Coordinates of C-alpha atoms and ligand atoms in Angstrom, one line a residue:
M1 CA 6.0 -28.0 31.9
A2 CA 4.0 -24.8 31.9
K3 CA 2.8 -23.8 28.4
M4 CA 4.0 -20.4 27.3
T5 CA 1.2 -18.1 26.3
K6 CA 1.9 -16.7 22.9
R7 CA 0.2 -13.3 23.4
T8 CA 2.2 -11.6 20.6
E9 CA 5.0 -12.4 18.2
C10 CA 6.3 -8.8 18.6
F11 CA 9.4 -8.7 20.7
M12 CA 8.6 -5.6 22.8
A13 CA 5.8 -3.2 23.4
R14 CA 6.6 0.1 21.8
T15 CA 5.3 3.6 21.9
I16 CA 4.1 4.3 18.4
G17 CA 2.5 7.1 16.5
F18 CA 0.3 6.1 13.6
I19 CA -0.7 8.6 11.0
G20 CA -3.2 7.8 8.2
L21 CA -6.0 5.4 9.0
G22 CA -7.4 4.7 5.5
L23 CA -8.1 1.3 4.1
M24 CA -4.5 0.1 4.8
G25 CA -3.5 2.2 7.8
R26 CA -6.6 1.1 9.7
G27 CA -5.7 -2.6 9.5
M28 CA -2.0 -1.9 10.3
A29 CA -2.8 0.2 13.4
R30 CA -5.4 -2.3 14.6
T31 CA -2.7 -5.1 14.3
L32 CA -0.2 -3.0 16.3
I33 CA -2.8 -2.4 19.0
R34 CA -3.9 -6.1 19.1
K35 CA -0.2 -7.1 19.5
G36 CA 0.2 -4.9 22.6
H37 CA 1.8 -1.7 21.4
R38 CA 0.9 1.7 22.8
V39 CA -0.5 3.6 19.8
S40 CA -1.3 7.2 19.3
L41 CA -3.7 7.5 16.3
Y42 CA -4.0 10.5 13.9
N43 CA -6.2 10.7 10.9
R44 CA -7.2 13.8 9.0
T45 CA -10.8 12.7 9.2
R46 CA -11.0 12.2 13.0
A47 CA -13.9 9.7 13.0
K48 CA -11.6 7.0 11.5
A49 CA -9.1 7.5 14.3
E50 CA -12.0 7.2 16.9
E51 CA -13.2 4.0 15.3
V52 CA -9.7 2.4 15.5
A53 CA -9.3 3.7 19.1
S54 CA -12.4 1.7 20.1
L55 CA -9.9 -1.3 20.0
G56 CA -7.3 0.5 22.1
G57 CA -4.8 3.3 21.7
K58 CA -5.6 7.0 21.9
V59 CA -6.7 9.6 19.4
A60 CA -4.3 12.5 18.6
A61 CA -5.5 15.8 17.4
T62 CA -2.5 16.4 15.1
P63 CA 0.4 14.5 13.6
A64 CA 2.6 16.4 16.0
E65 CA 0.7 15.1 18.9
A66 CA 0.8 11.5 17.6
A67 CA 4.6 11.8 17.2
R68 CA 5.4 13.6 20.5
E69 CA 6.1 10.6 22.7
A70 CA 6.7 8.0 20.0
E71 CA 9.9 6.0 19.4
V72 CA 8.4 4.9 16.1
V73 CA 6.0 6.8 13.9
F74 CA 4.2 5.1 11.0
T75 CA 2.8 7.1 8.1
M76 CA 0.4 5.5 5.7
V77 CA -1.1 8.3 3.6
S78 CA -2.2 8.6 -0.1
D79 CA 0.6 10.3 -2.0
P80 CA 3.6 12.7 -1.8
P81 CA 1.5 15.9 -1.0
A82 CA -0.2 14.0 1.8
L83 CA 3.1 12.9 3.2
F84 CA 4.5 16.4 3.1
E85 CA 1.3 17.6 4.8
V86 CA 1.6 15.3 7.8
V87 CA 5.4 15.7 8.1
E88 CA 6.2 19.3 7.2
S89 CA 3.1 21.4 7.7
K90 CA 2.1 23.3 10.9
D91 CA 1.4 20.7 13.6
G92 CA 3.3 18.1 11.4
I93 CA 5.6 15.4 12.7
L94 CA 8.7 17.6 12.4
D95 CA 7.3 19.9 15.2
T96 CA 7.7 17.2 17.8
I97 CA 9.7 14.2 16.6
R98 CA 12.2 13.0 19.2
P99 CA 15.9 12.7 18.4
G100 CA 16.5 9.0 17.8
A101 CA 12.9 8.3 16.7
V102 CA 12.3 6.3 13.5
V103 CA 9.6 7.3 11.0
I104 CA 8.5 4.4 8.9
D105 CA 6.7 5.6 5.8
S106 CA 4.6 2.8 4.3
S107 CA 2.8 5.1 1.8
T108 CA 3.6 4.6 -1.9
V109 CA 5.4 7.8 -2.9
S110 CA 8.2 8.9 -5.2
P111 CA 11.8 8.2 -4.2
Q112 CA 12.3 11.9 -4.4
A113 CA 9.6 12.6 -1.8
T114 CA 11.1 10.0 0.5
L115 CA 14.6 11.6 0.2
R116 CA 13.1 15.0 0.9
V117 CA 11.3 13.9 4.0
A118 CA 14.2 11.8 5.3
E119 CA 16.5 14.9 5.0
R120 CA 14.1 17.0 7.0
L121 CA 13.9 14.3 9.7
K122 CA 17.6 13.9 9.8
A123 CA 18.0 17.6 10.7
K124 CA 15.9 16.8 13.8
G125 CA 18.0 13.8 14.7
A126 CA 15.4 11.3 13.6
S127 CA 15.7 8.5 11.0
M128 CA 13.4 7.3 8.3
L129 CA 12.7 4.1 6.5
D130 CA 10.7 4.0 3.2
A131 CA 8.7 0.8 3.8
P132 CA 5.9 0.5 1.3
V133 CA 3.9 -2.7 1.3
F134 CA 2.3 -5.3 -0.9
G135 CA -0.9 -7.0 0.2
S136 CA -4.3 -5.5 0.6
K137 CA -6.5 -4.4 3.5
N138 CA -7.0 -8.1 4.5
E139 CA -3.3 -8.6 4.9
A140 CA -3.0 -5.3 6.8
E141 CA -5.6 -6.5 9.3
S142 CA -4.1 -9.9 9.8
G143 CA -0.4 -8.8 9.9
Q144 CA 0.5 -10.6 6.7
L145 CA 1.8 -7.7 4.6
G146 CA 5.1 -7.8 2.6
F147 CA 7.5 -4.8 3.2
M148 CA 10.1 -3.4 0.9
I149 CA 12.6 -1.4 2.9
G150 CA 14.9 1.4 2.0
G151 CA 17.1 3.3 4.4
D152 CA 19.9 2.7 6.8
R153 CA 20.4 -1.0 7.4
K154 CA 21.1 -0.5 11.1
V155 CA 17.9 1.5 11.5
F156 CA 16.0 -1.3 9.8
D157 CA 17.5 -3.9 12.2
S158 CA 16.5 -1.7 15.2
V159 CA 12.8 -2.0 14.3
Q160 CA 12.7 -5.4 12.6
D161 CA 10.4 -6.7 15.3
L162 CA 7.6 -4.4 13.9
F163 CA 7.9 -6.0 10.4
E164 CA 8.2 -9.7 10.2
G165 CA 6.0 -11.5 12.7
C166 CA 4.1 -8.3 13.6
L167 CA 2.8 -6.4 10.7
G168 CA 4.2 -8.5 8.0
K169 CA 5.0 -12.0 6.7
S170 CA 8.1 -10.7 5.0
A171 CA 10.3 -7.6 5.1
R172 CA 13.0 -7.4 2.4
Y173 CA 15.8 -4.9 2.8
I174 CA 16.2 -3.4 -0.6
G175 CA 19.0 -0.8 -0.1
P176 CA 19.6 2.9 0.9
Q177 CA 16.9 5.5 1.3
G178 CA 14.5 5.6 -1.6
M179 CA 15.1 2.0 -2.8
G180 CA 12.0 0.7 -1.0
A181 CA 10.0 3.4 -2.9
Y182 CA 11.5 2.3 -6.2
A183 CA 10.8 -1.3 -5.5
K184 CA 7.2 -0.6 -4.8
L185 CA 6.8 1.2 -8.1
V186 CA 8.4 -1.7 -9.9
F187 CA 6.1 -4.1 -8.1
N188 CA 2.9 -2.2 -9.0
L189 CA 3.8 -1.5 -12.6
T190 CA 4.6 -5.2 -13.1
I191 CA 1.2 -6.2 -11.6
C192 CA -0.7 -3.8 -13.8
I193 CA 1.1 -5.0 -17.0
M194 CA 0.2 -8.6 -16.1
L195 CA -3.4 -7.8 -15.3
Q196 CA -3.8 -5.9 -18.6
G197 CA -2.6 -9.1 -20.3
L198 CA -5.3 -11.1 -18.6
N199 CA -8.0 -8.4 -19.3
E200 CA -7.1 -8.3 -23.0
G201 CA -7.1 -12.1 -23.3
L202 CA -10.5 -12.5 -21.6
T203 CA -12.0 -9.6 -23.6
L204 CA -11.0 -11.3 -26.9
A205 CA -12.2 -14.6 -25.6
A206 CA -15.6 -13.1 -24.7
K207 CA -15.9 -11.3 -28.1
A208 CA -15.0 -14.6 -29.9
G209 CA -17.8 -16.4 -28.1
I210 CA -15.8 -18.3 -25.4
D211 CA -17.1 -18.3 -21.8
P212 CA -14.6 -16.0 -20.1
G213 CA -14.8 -18.2 -17.0
L214 CA -13.8 -21.2 -19.0
M215 CA -11.0 -19.3 -20.6
Y216 CA -9.7 -18.1 -17.2
D217 CA -9.8 -21.7 -15.9
V218 CA -7.7 -22.8 -19.0
L219 CA -5.2 -20.1 -18.4
M220 CA -4.9 -20.9 -14.7
G221 CA -4.3 -24.6 -15.6
G222 CA -1.2 -23.7 -17.6
R223 CA 1.9 -21.6 -17.6
A224 CA -0.1 -18.4 -17.6
K225 CA -1.1 -18.9 -13.9
A226 CA -0.1 -16.0 -11.7
G227 CA -0.8 -14.8 -8.2
I228 CA -2.4 -11.6 -9.4
F229 CA -4.7 -13.5 -11.7
E230 CA -5.7 -15.8 -8.8
F231 CA -6.5 -12.7 -6.7
K232 CA -8.4 -10.6 -9.3
G233 CA -9.7 -13.0 -11.8
P234 CA -12.6 -14.5 -9.8
S235 CA -14.0 -11.1 -8.7
V236 CA -13.7 -9.6 -12.3
L237 CA -15.6 -12.6 -13.6
Q238 CA -18.3 -12.0 -11.0
R239 CA -18.4 -8.3 -11.8
D240 CA -17.3 -7.4 -8.3
F241 CA -15.2 -4.2 -8.2
T242 CA -15.3 -3.5 -4.5
P243 CA -12.0 -1.6 -3.8
F244 CA -9.3 -3.7 -2.3
F245 CA -6.9 -1.1 -3.9
P246 CA -8.7 1.8 -5.5
L247 CA -8.0 2.6 -9.1
K248 CA -7.2 6.2 -8.3
L249 CA -4.3 5.1 -6.1
M250 CA -2.9 2.7 -8.7
N251 CA -3.2 5.4 -11.3
K252 CA -1.1 7.6 -9.0
D253 CA 1.5 4.8 -8.7
L254 CA 1.7 4.3 -12.4
K255 CA 2.3 8.0 -12.9
L256 CA 5.1 7.9 -10.3
A257 CA 6.6 4.8 -12.0
L258 CA 6.5 6.6 -15.4
D259 CA 8.2 9.7 -13.8
A260 CA 10.9 7.4 -12.4
A261 CA 11.4 5.7 -15.7
H262 CA 11.7 9.0 -17.5
A263 CA 14.1 10.3 -14.9
L264 CA 16.3 7.2 -15.3
A265 CA 15.9 7.1 -19.2
V266 CA 14.3 3.6 -19.1
P267 CA 11.8 2.9 -21.9
M268 CA 8.5 1.6 -20.7
P269 CA 6.2 1.2 -23.7
A270 CA 3.7 -1.2 -22.0
L271 CA 3.6 1.0 -18.9
A272 CA 2.9 4.1 -21.0
A273 CA 0.0 2.3 -22.8
I274 CA -1.5 1.0 -19.6
K275 CA -1.3 4.4 -17.9
E276 CA -3.6 5.6 -20.7
V277 CA -6.1 2.8 -19.9
F278 CA -6.0 4.0 -16.3
S279 CA -6.6 7.6 -17.4
S280 CA -9.6 6.5 -19.4
A281 CA -11.0 4.6 -16.4
M282 CA -10.5 7.7 -14.2
A283 CA -12.3 9.8 -16.8
A284 CA -15.2 7.3 -16.9
G285 CA -15.7 7.8 -13.1
Q286 CA -14.1 4.6 -11.9
A287 CA -11.6 6.2 -9.4
E288 CA -13.1 4.6 -6.3
E289 CA -13.5 1.1 -7.8
D290 CA -10.9 -1.6 -7.5
F291 CA -8.1 -1.1 -10.0
S292 CA -9.2 -4.4 -11.7
S293 CA -12.1 -2.4 -13.1
T294 CA -9.8 -1.2 -15.9
I295 CA -11.2 -4.2 -17.8
K296 CA -14.3 -2.0 -18.4
V297 CA -12.3 0.3 -20.6
L298 CA -11.7 -2.7 -23.0
E299 CA -15.2 -3.9 -22.6
R300 CA -16.7 -0.6 -23.6
Q301 CA -14.5 -0.5 -26.7
A302 CA -15.2 -4.1 -27.7
G303 CA -18.8 -4.1 -26.8
V304 CA -18.7 -7.2 -24.6
E305 CA -18.9 -8.0 -20.9
V306 CA -16.3 -10.3 -19.4
K307 CA -18.5 -12.4 -17.0
R308 CA -18.3 -16.0 -16.1
R309 CA -21.2 -17.9 -17.7
S310 CA -21.0 -21.2 -16.1
Ligands
NA7_401 P1 -6.9 5.5 1.5 O1 -7.8 4.5 2.1 O2 -7.3 6.4 0.5 O3 -6.3 6.3 2.8 C1 -5.5 7.5 2.5 C2 -5.1 8.1 3.9 O4 -4.3 9.3 3.6 C3 -6.3 8.5 4.7 O5 -6.0 8.3 6.0 C4 -6.4 10.0 4.3 O6 -7.1 10.8 5.3 C5 -4.9 10.3 4.3 N1 -4.7 11.6 3.6 C6 -4.9 11.9 2.3 N2 -4.5 13.1 2.0 C7 -4.1 13.7 3.1 C8 -3.6 15.0 3.4 N3 -3.5 15.9 2.5 N4 -3.3 15.2 4.7 C9 -3.4 14.2 5.7 N5 -3.9 13.0 5.4 C10 -4.2 12.7 4.2 O7 -5.6 4.7 1.0 P2 -4.9 3.3 1.4 O8 -5.0 3.2 2.9 O9 -5.5 2.2 0.6 O10 -3.4 3.5 0.9 C11 -2.5 4.2 1.6 C12 -1.1 4.2 0.9 O11 -0.7 2.8 0.7 C13 -1.2 4.8 -0.5 O12 0.0 5.4 -0.8 C14 -1.3 3.6 -1.4 O13 -0.9 3.8 -2.7 C15 -0.6 2.5 -0.7 P3 -8.7 10.9 5.3 O14 -9.2 9.7 5.9 O15 -9.1 11.0 3.8 O16 -9.0 12.1 6.0

């Protein structure tokens, strides 16, 4: 029997606009191109779009141009102002979006920003999903991201092929519009609270005279073991703060999470304290480092370095 060639796990080749080719968007767009989709690429700094287009796809001069022919438009930009810029400004997506098209916003923004953009798109006959991700640039490049989806369930079903098996290893439908955005804020605040726990523990260990590497191994051999510790611990202990997720973006997410908590009257004492740690790190010039570099705030105050000794 002839062997079927598994060129792609995606079900159909689609015409896609992709807007925002930063650390995460670059990998996602490259994955879509590799899997056979026709992708029109826009980035504010054009050189990044040209670099991705060397793999396939074509460069668009504006978000409007990227969206003109597209049945699906992805946005993967920094924050709410960037999202408003690429959707609502002159030459934004709203100028050309086709009725029936689906905009999938994978940026981490506030639920309010999502609702505002979804409303504007609806007036043009288009739909929107808030579909933020977990995973880093490596998972974006290999199509292994996790998606948290908010929006109309039927719209989600209509583009499912782009999530699981294409860009992602999982895509969880969370609920109506804005719920994906809420879920992402919950995800990131939880990670930061956990990492702060590890940072504080290792800093105390170092100050007491324990090899932080040994302490980390002990923690990972017991109930304290956690995925985020597994991911960040080794690089922290080697003093490698190359950005997988820049501190400035996590700082933005924690602010959005605090705003959401205030709006819903939910007390978040640990989150409030950790936001201060992030503000200190920002003020100390660590914005472009990986967010795990917040440990330096503790180190400076304690007068120790958390580095594996053996
Ligand atoms: P990056 O690598 O900082 O990329 C951010 C992208 O957003 C990049 O393409 C930027 O264009 C674009 N951007 C930022 N501001 C604007 C405005 N005002 N107009 C148009 N485009 C803009 O971030 P990541 O890829 O790591 O993360 C993206 C999202 O996922 C973010 O919400 C994270 O929290 C999660 P540039 O290249 O600077 O011209």
